[in-house]
Coordinates of C-alpha atoms and ligand atoms in Angstrom, one line a residue:
Chain A
M974 CA 0.0 0.0 0.0
Q975 CA 1.3 3.5 -0.9
T976 CA 2.2 5.9 1.9
E977 CA -0.4 8.4 0.8
E978 CA -3.1 5.8 0.8
R979 CA -2.1 4.6 4.2
R980 CA -2.2 8.1 5.5
Q981 CA -5.7 8.5 4.3
Q982 CA -6.7 5.3 5.9
D983 CA -5.0 6.4 9.2
H984 CA -7.0 9.6 9.2
K985 CA -10.3 7.9 8.4
I986 CA -9.8 5.4 11.2
R987 CA -8.5 7.8 13.8
K988 CA -11.3 10.3 13.5
D989 CA -13.6 7.6 14.9
F990 CA -11.5 7.5 18.2
P991 CA -12.0 10.7 20.3
L992 CA -9.1 9.9 22.5
L993 CA -6.5 9.4 19.8
T994 CA -5.2 12.9 19.3
E995 CA -1.8 14.4 18.6
D996 CA -1.1 14.6 22.3
I997 CA -0.5 10.9 22.9
A998 CA 1.0 7.9 21.2
Y999 CA -1.1 5.1 22.6
L1000 CA 0.9 1.9 22.5
D1001 CA -0.8 0.0 25.3
S1002 CA -3.7 -1.7 23.4
A1003 CA -2.9 -5.1 24.9
A1004 CA -3.9 -3.7 28.3
T1005 CA -7.0 -2.1 26.9
A1006 CA -8.1 -0.8 23.5
Q1007 CA -9.2 2.7 22.8
K1008 CA -12.9 3.0 21.9
P1009 CA -14.6 4.3 18.8
E1010 CA -17.3 6.9 19.2
T1011 CA -20.0 4.4 18.3
V1012 CA -19.0 2.2 21.3
I1013 CA -18.8 5.2 23.6
D1014 CA -22.2 6.4 22.5
A1015 CA -23.8 2.9 22.7
E1016 CA -24.0 2.8 26.4
A1017 CA -25.7 6.2 26.4
V1018 CA -28.1 5.1 23.8
F1019 CA -28.9 2.0 25.8
Y1020 CA -29.7 4.0 28.9
K1021 CA -31.6 6.6 27.0
Q1022 CA -33.7 4.4 24.9
Y1023 CA -33.8 0.8 26.2
N1024 CA -33.1 0.9 29.9
A1025 CA -35.1 -1.6 32.0
N1026 CA -34.0 -4.7 33.8
P1027 CA -33.6 -7.3 31.0
L1028 CA -35.1 -10.8 31.3
R1029 CA -37.5 -9.8 34.0
G1030 CA -40.2 -7.3 33.1
L1031 CA -43.3 -8.1 31.3
Y1032 CA -43.7 -4.6 29.9
Q1033 CA -42.5 -3.4 26.5
L1034 CA -39.4 -1.5 27.7
S1035 CA -38.0 -4.6 29.5
V1036 CA -38.7 -6.6 26.4
E1037 CA -36.6 -4.0 24.4
A1038 CA -33.8 -4.2 26.9
T1039 CA -33.9 -8.0 26.7
N1040 CA -33.9 -7.9 22.9
R1041 CA -30.8 -5.7 22.8
Y1042 CA -29.0 -8.0 25.2
E1043 CA -29.9 -11.1 23.3
E1044 CA -29.0 -9.5 20.0
A1045 CA -25.6 -8.8 21.4
R1046 CA -25.3 -12.5 22.3
E1047 CA -26.2 -13.5 18.8
C1048 CA -23.6 -11.0 17.4
V1049 CA -20.9 -12.6 19.6
R1050 CA -22.0 -16.1 18.6
A1051 CA -21.7 -15.3 14.9
F1052 CA -18.4 -13.5 15.4
I1053 CA -16.6 -16.5 17.0
G1054 CA -18.5 -19.1 15.0
A1055 CA -20.3 -20.8 18.0
A1056 CA -23.0 -23.3 17.2
S1057 CA -25.6 -21.8 19.5
T1058 CA -26.3 -18.7 21.6
E1059 CA -26.7 -21.1 24.5
E1060 CA -22.9 -21.4 24.4
I1061 CA -22.3 -17.7 24.8
I1062 CA -22.1 -16.5 28.5
F1063 CA -21.7 -12.9 29.3
T1064 CA -19.3 -12.2 32.2
R1065 CA -17.3 -9.1 33.4
N1066 CA -14.1 -10.0 31.6
A1067 CA -11.8 -12.8 30.6
T1068 CA -10.7 -13.3 34.2
E1069 CA -14.2 -13.9 35.4
S1070 CA -14.8 -16.3 32.4
L1071 CA -11.7 -18.3 33.3
N1072 CA -12.7 -18.4 37.0
L1073 CA -16.2 -19.6 36.0
V1074 CA -14.6 -22.6 34.1
A1075 CA -12.2 -23.3 37.0
Y1076 CA -14.9 -23.2 39.7
S1077 CA -17.8 -24.8 37.9
Y1078 CA -15.9 -27.3 35.8
G1079 CA -12.4 -27.7 37.3
M1080 CA -13.5 -28.0 40.9
H1081 CA -16.2 -30.5 40.2
V1082 CA -14.4 -32.7 37.7
L1083 CA -10.8 -32.8 38.7
R1084 CA -9.6 -35.3 41.3
E1085 CA -6.4 -36.1 43.2
G1086 CA -3.9 -37.6 40.8
D1087 CA -5.2 -35.6 37.8
E1088 CA -3.0 -33.1 36.0
I1089 CA -3.7 -29.7 34.7
L1090 CA -1.3 -28.6 31.9
V1091 CA -0.8 -24.8 31.5
S1092 CA 1.7 -23.0 29.4
I1093 CA 4.5 -21.0 31.0
M1094 CA 3.2 -17.9 29.1
E1095 CA -0.2 -17.8 30.7
H1096 CA -1.5 -14.5 32.1
H1097 CA -2.1 -14.9 35.8
S1098 CA -5.9 -15.1 35.0
N1099 CA -5.4 -18.4 33.2
F1100 CA -2.9 -19.7 35.8
L1101 CA -4.0 -18.7 39.3
P1102 CA -7.6 -20.2 39.0
W1103 CA -6.0 -23.5 38.0
L1104 CA -3.6 -23.4 40.9
Q1105 CA -6.6 -22.9 43.1
V1106 CA -8.4 -25.8 41.6
A1107 CA -5.2 -27.9 42.1
Q1108 CA -5.0 -26.9 45.7
S1109 CA -8.6 -27.9 46.5
S1110 CA -8.9 -31.0 44.4
G1111 CA -5.4 -32.5 44.9
A1112 CA -4.7 -32.3 41.2
Q1113 CA -1.3 -31.1 40.0
V1114 CA -0.4 -28.2 37.8
R1115 CA 2.3 -28.9 35.2
F1116 CA 3.9 -26.5 32.7
V1117 CA 4.7 -26.7 29.0
E1118 CA 7.5 -24.2 28.3
C1119 CA 8.3 -22.3 25.2
D1120 CA 11.7 -22.1 23.4
G1121 CA 13.8 -19.0 23.1
Q1122 CA 11.7 -17.8 20.2
G1123 CA 8.5 -18.1 22.3
R1124 CA 7.4 -21.2 20.4
I1125 CA 5.6 -24.1 21.9
T1126 CA 6.3 -26.9 19.5
E1127 CA 4.2 -30.0 19.0
E1128 CA 7.0 -32.0 20.4
R1129 CA 7.2 -30.0 23.6
F1130 CA 3.4 -30.2 24.0
R1131 CA 3.2 -33.9 23.5
A1132 CA 6.1 -34.4 26.0
A1133 CA 4.3 -32.4 28.7
L1134 CA 1.0 -34.4 28.4
T1135 CA 0.6 -37.5 30.4
P1136 CA -2.2 -40.0 30.7
R1137 CA -3.3 -38.1 33.8
T1138 CA -3.7 -34.7 32.0
K1139 CA -7.4 -33.9 32.3
L1140 CA -7.3 -30.3 31.4
V1141 CA -5.1 -28.0 29.3
A1142 CA -5.3 -24.2 29.7
M1143 CA -3.5 -22.1 27.1
T1144 CA -3.5 -18.7 25.6
Q1145 CA -3.9 -18.3 21.9
I1146 CA -1.7 -15.1 21.8
S1147 CA 0.7 -14.3 24.5
N1148 CA 0.3 -10.9 26.0
V1149 CA 4.1 -10.7 26.5
L1150 CA 5.7 -12.4 23.5
G1151 CA 2.9 -11.8 21.0
C1152 CA 3.3 -15.4 19.7
L1153 CA 0.4 -17.3 18.3
N1154 CA 0.0 -20.8 19.7
D1155 CA -1.4 -23.5 17.4
I1156 CA -4.6 -23.9 19.4
A1157 CA -6.3 -26.2 16.8
L1158 CA -3.4 -28.6 16.9
F1159 CA -3.0 -28.6 20.7
A1160 CA -6.8 -29.0 21.2
R1161 CA -6.8 -32.0 18.9
I1162 CA -3.9 -33.6 20.7
A1163 CA -5.5 -32.8 24.1
H1164 CA -8.7 -34.4 23.1
E1165 CA -7.0 -37.6 21.9
N1166 CA -5.5 -37.6 25.3
G1167 CA -8.9 -37.3 27.0
A1168 CA -8.3 -33.8 28.2
V1169 CA -10.6 -30.7 28.0
F1170 CA -9.1 -27.6 26.4
V1171 CA -9.5 -24.1 27.8
A1172 CA -8.3 -21.3 25.5
D1173 CA -7.6 -17.7 26.6
G1174 CA -8.6 -15.5 23.7
A1175 CA -8.1 -12.2 25.4
Q1176 CA -5.3 -11.2 23.1
S1177 CA -6.4 -13.0 20.0
V1178 CA -10.1 -12.3 19.5
P1179 CA -9.4 -8.5 19.1
H1180 CA -6.8 -9.1 16.3
I1181 CA -7.4 -12.3 14.3
P1182 CA -10.4 -14.3 13.1
V1183 CA -11.3 -16.9 15.8
D1184 CA -13.7 -19.7 15.0
V1185 CA -14.4 -21.9 18.0
Q1186 CA -15.6 -24.8 16.0
A1187 CA -12.6 -24.8 13.7
L1188 CA -10.3 -24.6 16.7
D1189 CA -12.5 -27.2 18.5
V1190 CA -11.7 -25.7 21.9
D1191 CA -14.0 -26.6 24.8
F1192 CA -13.9 -23.2 26.3
L1193 CA -12.8 -19.8 25.1
A1194 CA -12.5 -16.7 27.3
F1195 CA -12.1 -13.0 26.2
S1196 CA -12.7 -9.5 27.3
G1197 CA -14.8 -6.8 25.6
H1198 CA -12.5 -3.9 26.6
K1199 CA -9.5 -5.3 24.7
M1200 CA -11.5 -5.4 21.5
L1201 CA -12.8 -1.8 21.4
G1202 CA -15.7 -2.6 23.6
P1203 CA -16.6 -1.2 27.1
M1204 CA -15.0 -2.3 30.3
G1205 CA -17.1 -4.6 32.4
I1206 CA -18.3 -7.0 29.7
G1207 CA -16.6 -10.3 28.8
V1208 CA -17.4 -13.6 27.2
L1209 CA -17.1 -17.2 28.0
Y1210 CA -17.8 -19.6 25.2
G1211 CA -18.3 -23.2 26.3
K1212 CA -19.4 -26.3 24.5
R1213 CA -23.1 -27.0 25.2
A1214 CA -22.6 -30.5 26.4
L1215 CA -20.0 -29.4 29.0
L1216 CA -21.9 -26.3 30.1
Q1217 CA -25.0 -28.5 30.7
Q1218 CA -23.2 -30.8 33.1
M1219 CA -21.7 -27.9 35.1
P1220 CA -23.3 -26.5 38.2
P1221 CA -23.9 -22.7 38.4
F1222 CA -21.0 -20.5 39.3
L1223 CA -23.0 -17.8 41.1
Y1224 CA -26.4 -18.3 42.7
G1225 CA -29.2 -15.8 42.9
G1226 CA -31.7 -14.1 40.7
E1227 CA -32.2 -14.6 37.0
M1228 CA -30.6 -18.0 37.0
I1229 CA -33.3 -20.1 38.4
E1230 CA -36.4 -21.8 37.2
K1231 CA -38.1 -22.6 40.4
V1232 CA -37.2 -22.1 44.0
T1233 CA -38.7 -23.7 47.1
R1234 CA -37.8 -23.5 50.8
T1235 CA -35.4 -26.3 50.3
G1236 CA -33.9 -26.0 46.9
A1237 CA -34.1 -24.8 43.3
T1238 CA -34.0 -25.9 39.7
Y1239 CA -31.8 -23.8 37.5
A1240 CA -32.5 -21.9 34.4
E1241 CA -31.5 -23.2 31.0
L1242 CA -28.3 -22.2 29.3
P1243 CA -26.9 -19.6 29.1
H1244 CA -28.9 -17.9 31.9
K1245 CA -27.8 -20.6 34.4
F1246 CA -24.4 -18.9 34.4
E1247 CA -25.6 -15.3 34.5
A1248 CA -26.9 -14.7 38.0
G1249 CA -28.1 -11.3 39.0
T1250 CA -28.8 -8.2 36.9
V1251 CA -26.6 -8.4 33.8
N1252 CA -24.5 -5.7 32.1
A1253 CA -26.9 -5.2 29.2
A1254 CA -25.5 -1.8 28.2
G1255 CA -22.1 -3.3 28.2
A1256 CA -23.2 -6.2 25.9
Y1257 CA -24.9 -3.6 23.6
G1258 CA -21.6 -1.7 23.5
L1259 CA -19.7 -4.9 22.7
Q1260 CA -22.0 -5.5 19.8
K1261 CA -21.2 -2.1 18.5
A1262 CA -17.5 -2.8 18.9
I1263 CA -17.8 -6.0 16.9
E1264 CA -19.8 -4.2 14.2
Y1265 CA -17.2 -1.6 14.1
M1266 CA -14.4 -4.2 13.6
Q1267 CA -16.5 -5.8 10.9
Q1268 CA -17.0 -2.5 9.2
I1269 CA -13.3 -1.8 9.2
G1270 CA -12.8 -5.4 8.2
L1271 CA -10.8 -8.1 10.0
E1272 CA -8.5 -8.3 6.9
T1273 CA -7.7 -4.6 7.1
I1274 CA -7.2 -4.8 10.8
Q1275 CA -4.7 -7.7 10.3
E1276 CA -3.0 -6.0 7.4
R1277 CA -2.5 -2.8 9.3
E1278 CA -1.3 -4.5 12.5
A1279 CA 1.1 -6.7 10.6
F1280 CA 2.5 -3.6 8.8
L1281 CA 2.8 -1.6 12.0
T1282 CA 4.4 -4.5 13.9
Q1283 CA 7.0 -5.0 11.2
Y1284 CA 7.7 -1.2 11.2
A1285 CA 8.0 -1.0 14.9
Y1286 CA 10.1 -4.1 15.2
A1287 CA 12.6 -2.9 12.6
K1288 CA 12.9 0.5 14.4
L1289 CA 13.3 -1.1 17.8
R1290 CA 15.8 -3.6 16.5
E1291 CA 18.0 -0.7 15.3
T1292 CA 17.9 1.1 18.6
P1293 CA 21.1 0.7 20.5
Y1294 CA 20.9 -1.2 23.9
V1295 CA 17.5 -2.7 23.1
T1296 CA 16.7 -6.4 23.4
I1297 CA 13.4 -7.6 22.2
F1298 CA 11.9 -10.7 23.7
G1299 CA 10.3 -13.5 21.6
A1300 CA 10.6 -14.4 18.0
D1301 CA 13.1 -12.8 15.6
D1302 CA 10.4 -12.7 13.0
P1303 CA 8.1 -9.7 13.5
A1304 CA 5.3 -11.6 11.8
E1305 CA 5.1 -13.7 15.0
H1306 CA 4.6 -10.8 17.3
H1307 CA 1.0 -9.8 16.5
G1308 CA 1.4 -6.2 17.6
I1309 CA 3.2 -7.0 20.9
L1310 CA 6.8 -5.9 21.4
T1311 CA 8.3 -6.5 24.8
F1312 CA 11.8 -5.3 25.4
R1313 CA 14.5 -4.2 27.8
L1314 CA 16.7 -1.1 27.4
E1315 CA 20.1 -1.8 28.9
G1316 CA 20.9 0.4 31.9
A1317 CA 17.3 1.6 32.3
H1318 CA 14.7 0.0 34.5
P1319 CA 11.4 -0.5 32.7
H1320 CA 9.5 1.8 35.1
D1321 CA 11.9 4.6 34.4
V1322 CA 11.6 3.9 30.6
A1323 CA 7.8 4.1 30.8
A1324 CA 7.9 7.3 33.0
I1325 CA 10.3 9.1 30.6
L1326 CA 8.2 8.0 27.6
S1327 CA 5.2 9.3 29.4
D1328 CA 6.7 12.8 29.5
S1329 CA 6.3 12.9 25.7
G1330 CA 2.8 11.4 25.7
V1331 CA 3.9 7.9 24.8
C1332 CA 1.9 5.3 26.7
V1333 CA 3.5 1.9 27.2
R1334 CA 3.2 -0.7 29.9
A1335 CA 6.1 -1.6 32.2
G1336 CA 6.3 -4.4 34.8
H1337 CA 5.6 -8.1 34.8
H1338 CA 2.4 -7.9 32.6
C1339 CA 0.7 -10.3 35.0
A1340 CA 2.8 -13.2 33.7
Q1341 CA 5.4 -13.6 36.4
P1342 CA 6.1 -17.3 35.7
L1343 CA 7.0 -16.4 32.1
L1344 CA 9.3 -13.5 33.2
Q1345 CA 11.0 -15.8 35.6
H1346 CA 11.5 -18.3 32.7
L1347 CA 12.9 -15.4 30.6
G1348 CA 15.2 -14.4 33.5
V1349 CA 13.9 -10.9 34.0
S1350 CA 11.8 -9.3 36.7
S1351 CA 10.2 -6.7 34.6
T1352 CA 10.1 -5.4 31.0
T1353 CA 8.6 -2.6 28.9
R1354 CA 5.9 -3.5 26.4
A1355 CA 4.6 -1.5 23.4
S1356 CA 1.5 -3.0 22.0
L1357 CA -0.2 -1.9 18.8
A1358 CA -3.6 -1.9 17.3
F1359 CA -4.8 -1.1 13.8
Y1360 CA -5.6 2.5 14.8
N1361 CA -1.9 3.3 15.5
T1362 CA 0.3 5.0 12.9
T1363 CA 4.0 5.0 11.9
E1364 CA 4.2 8.6 13.3
E1365 CA 3.4 7.3 16.8
I1366 CA 6.0 4.6 16.5
D1367 CA 8.6 7.1 15.3
R1368 CA 7.8 9.3 18.3
F1369 CA 8.1 6.3 20.6
V1370 CA 11.4 5.2 19.3
E1371 CA 12.8 8.8 19.1
V1372 CA 12.0 9.3 22.8
L1373 CA 13.3 5.9 23.7
Q1374 CA 16.6 6.8 22.2
T1375 CA 16.9 9.7 24.7
V1376 CA 16.1 7.6 27.8
R1377 CA 19.6 6.5 28.6
R1378 CA 20.9 10.0 28.4
K1379 CA 18.1 11.3 30.6
L1380 CA 19.1 8.7 33.1
G1381 CA 22.6 10.0 33.1
H1382 CA 24.4 7.5 30.9
A1383 CA 27.0 8.8 28.5
E1384 CA 26.0 8.3 24.9
Chain B
M402 CA 0.8 16.6 30.4
Q403 CA 2.5 15.8 33.7
N404 CA 6.3 16.1 33.4
N405 CA 8.5 13.7 35.4
S406 CA 10.9 16.4 36.4
F407 CA 12.4 14.2 39.1
Y408 CA 14.7 12.6 36.5
N409 CA 17.3 15.3 37.1
E410 CA 21.1 15.2 37.5
I411 CA 21.0 14.6 41.3
L412 CA 18.8 11.6 40.9
T413 CA 20.6 10.0 38.0
E414 CA 24.0 10.6 39.7
H415 CA 22.8 8.8 42.8
N416 CA 21.5 6.0 40.7
L417 CA 24.5 5.5 38.4
H418 CA 27.2 6.4 40.9
P419 CA 25.9 5.6 44.3
Y420 CA 28.0 6.4 47.3
H421 CA 26.5 3.8 49.6
K422 CA 25.8 0.8 47.3
H423 CA 28.2 -1.8 48.7
G424 CA 28.4 -4.4 51.4
L425 CA 28.9 -3.5 55.1
A426 CA 30.9 -6.2 56.9
D427 CA 30.4 -4.8 60.5
A428 CA 26.7 -4.0 60.1
N429 CA 24.6 -5.0 63.1
L430 CA 21.2 -4.4 61.5
E431 CA 20.1 -5.8 58.2
L432 CA 16.7 -5.9 56.4
E433 CA 15.5 -6.6 52.9
G434 CA 12.9 -4.4 51.4
V435 CA 10.9 -5.4 48.4
N436 CA 8.2 -4.0 46.1
P437 CA 6.9 -7.3 44.7
S438 CA 4.8 -5.7 42.0
C439 CA 7.7 -4.0 40.4
G440 CA 10.7 -6.0 41.4
D441 CA 12.5 -3.3 43.3
D442 CA 14.6 -5.0 45.9
I443 CA 17.1 -3.7 48.4
I444 CA 19.1 -5.0 51.4
L445 CA 19.7 -2.2 53.8
R446 CA 22.5 -2.6 56.4
L447 CA 23.3 -0.3 59.3
K448 CA 25.9 -0.1 61.9
V449 CA 24.3 1.4 65.0
V450 CA 26.4 2.2 68.1
D451 CA 24.7 3.7 71.2
D452 CA 21.7 4.6 69.1
V453 CA 23.8 6.4 66.6
I454 CA 23.9 5.3 62.9
V455 CA 27.6 5.3 62.5
D456 CA 27.6 3.7 59.0
G457 CA 25.2 2.4 56.5
A458 CA 25.0 0.8 53.0
Y459 CA 22.6 -0.9 50.7
E460 CA 22.7 -3.4 47.8
G461 CA 20.0 -4.3 45.4
E462 CA 18.3 -3.6 42.1
G463 CA 15.4 -1.7 40.8
C464 CA 14.3 1.5 39.1
A465 CA 16.4 4.7 39.3
I466 CA 14.0 6.2 41.8
S467 CA 14.1 3.3 44.3
Q468 CA 17.9 3.0 44.1
A469 CA 18.7 6.7 44.2
S470 CA 16.3 7.3 47.0
A471 CA 18.0 4.7 49.2
D472 CA 21.4 6.3 48.4
M473 CA 20.2 9.8 49.3
M474 CA 18.6 8.5 52.4
L475 CA 21.9 7.1 53.6
D476 CA 23.6 10.4 53.0
L477 CA 21.1 11.8 55.4
L478 CA 21.1 9.1 58.0
I479 CA 24.7 8.4 58.6
G480 CA 25.9 10.2 61.7
K481 CA 22.4 10.8 63.0
S482 CA 20.6 9.1 65.9
K483 CA 17.9 6.6 65.2
E484 CA 15.4 9.0 66.6
E485 CA 16.5 11.7 64.3
G486 CA 16.5 9.3 61.4
L487 CA 12.9 8.4 62.1
R488 CA 11.9 12.0 62.3
L489 CA 13.4 12.5 58.8
A490 CA 11.7 9.4 57.5
D491 CA 8.4 11.0 58.7
I492 CA 9.2 14.2 56.9
F493 CA 10.1 12.4 53.7
S494 CA 7.0 10.3 53.8
R495 CA 4.8 13.4 54.2
M496 CA 6.7 15.1 51.4
I497 CA 5.9 12.2 49.0
K498 CA 2.3 11.7 50.1
D499 CA 1.3 15.3 50.8
K500 CA 3.1 18.6 51.5
I501 CA 5.8 19.8 53.8
S502 CA 7.1 23.2 54.8
D503 CA 10.1 24.9 53.1
E504 CA 12.1 24.4 56.3
E505 CA 11.4 20.7 56.3
L506 CA 12.2 20.4 52.6
E507 CA 15.6 21.9 53.4
E508 CA 16.3 19.3 56.1
L509 CA 15.9 16.6 53.5
E510 CA 18.8 18.0 51.4
E511 CA 19.1 16.2 48.1
A512 CA 16.3 13.8 48.9
G513 CA 14.0 16.8 48.4
V514 CA 14.3 16.3 44.6
L515 CA 11.8 13.5 44.9
A516 CA 9.0 15.9 46.0
D517 CA 7.3 15.7 42.6
I518 CA 6.8 12.0 42.9
S519 CA 3.6 12.8 44.6
H520 CA 2.2 13.4 41.1
M521 CA 3.0 9.9 40.0
P522 CA 1.2 7.7 42.6
A523 CA 2.5 4.5 41.0
R524 CA 6.1 5.5 41.8
V525 CA 5.5 6.5 45.5
K526 CA 6.4 3.1 46.7
C527 CA 9.7 3.2 44.7
A528 CA 10.7 6.4 46.5
M529 CA 9.6 5.1 49.8
L530 CA 11.3 1.7 49.6
G531 CA 14.6 2.6 51.4
W532 CA 12.8 4.7 54.0
R533 CA 10.2 2.1 54.7
T534 CA 12.8 -0.5 55.1
F535 CA 14.7 1.8 57.5
R536 CA 11.6 2.4 59.6
E537 CA 10.8 -1.3 59.9
M538 CA 14.4 -2.0 60.9
V539 CA 14.7 0.4 63.7
E540 CA 11.2 0.7 65.0
Ligands
PLP80 C1 -3.7 -13.1 27.7 C2 -4.6 -12.5 28.7 N1 -5.5 -13.2 29.4 C3 -6.3 -12.6 30.3 C4 -6.3 -11.3 30.5 C5 -7.2 -10.7 31.6 O1 -8.1 -9.9 31.0 P1 -9.1 -9.0 32.0 O2 -8.2 -8.3 32.9 O3 -9.9 -8.2 31.0 O4 -9.9 -10.0 32.7 C6 -5.4 -10.5 29.9 C7 -5.3 -9.0 30.1 O5 -4.4 -8.4 30.4 C8 -4.5 -11.1 28.9 O6 -3.6 -10.4 28.3

């Protein structure tokens, strides 16, 4: 694509995002994405036009609210290729989705002697719930590690599985290395081994097409706020047969069929897992986010992100004293560049970048086992989305090149 | 936009060329201070005789703020009584979290360059690490 054409595309996209002005270079989309106007407005529209408690009222307004909520569920279903809306559960975020699986599935099914296999690159959200399940059930957590390029090979995966492995939890894209794990392959191998496969899609669903039936995962968790949607709405996909066997996660209103003094029967899927008043406005906003992504086009999103990643990788690579973690091939980074600048602590790097309006993340990125594996206690991470520009990357790298001097190092 | 003006020469000098970052063989007090969420980690050692801090040193790693702050703290503490040290720790902590008088700021000498940290809440614990460890050690 020609530079001029790209500029026009930049402009066209960025005018939809009120927060993306000249003042900042927002390079922290892996933490949370910026929101287009239609998403920001959606919640206001919901509260102005449709607000009533969904799934409850018998009057027209409540029916409207229920319709918006259920339309959003259908939108999510189609977006990830699920077989039925019964398989789409709204939660607060990926973390809650993963906890739901851990508590309602893991705690009930896993037994002493069983093994849970997690990858070393899991976000704490897809690790700590399993540690908890292990502690209560007597099951054991085992790790599959990645190589120096951040790759989990088929060989490594097979070697980490044992006949006792009953559950595998793995992220599709690492929030630190940016690498894409071959979830379809690993899910197939896990199934042959008799294990259930839980995928964390928090970093993948916002950036690449994800089809749960093609991947054949048993569960997939992701967050609305990382895919242009509002904070406070997330999704758990689960295969119907598994969800049906599972007991509820939270108990209370909206998730029951009949309650007596001594017990209750529970609502059908997906409501069995959505106790209490739901975040209907958030779901409506998430639908608008998905529609916006579809309007831009997932192909355009991927093309732009691949281009920007390549551009940023090359620039960072040329910067003296910088070490980038993960693969040597930028195509394997999916917008995520985690690095160290020699002689500068990541928190100082982020603070100095911040003086010039450059927003990056510094720290352990909620993936401490991975950082220990990499032999560092903290790193700096720049993460890109399709709405970023080469100008933002230039600004980032220019300021990065001044950091060592600002910290008192001679050139 | 908030400027992190605390990255000045005084701070970077204490970070890159610290006076007190070394072992202390005859220390009689030693305590490790950690900020687990960011990986700042120091070991503070003091030699205290008759309630006077006659010598002190630290070792560790972390961001420029945590390391320089510990170094500047030892500049202040060495030669003072424990009591006096705790009083300075209190002034420092109030400077970082709130406001202090000009006279108090003067007492902190170079450590006063960290006053602006109060605008960066996430970095307060970095600046406090040395002082917090000192307090725990002697209190
Ligand atoms: C890979 C991965 N999994 C899970 C999460 C948790 O997402 P949330 O905080 O929205 O629950 C994140 C967010 O940082 C992530 O990057």
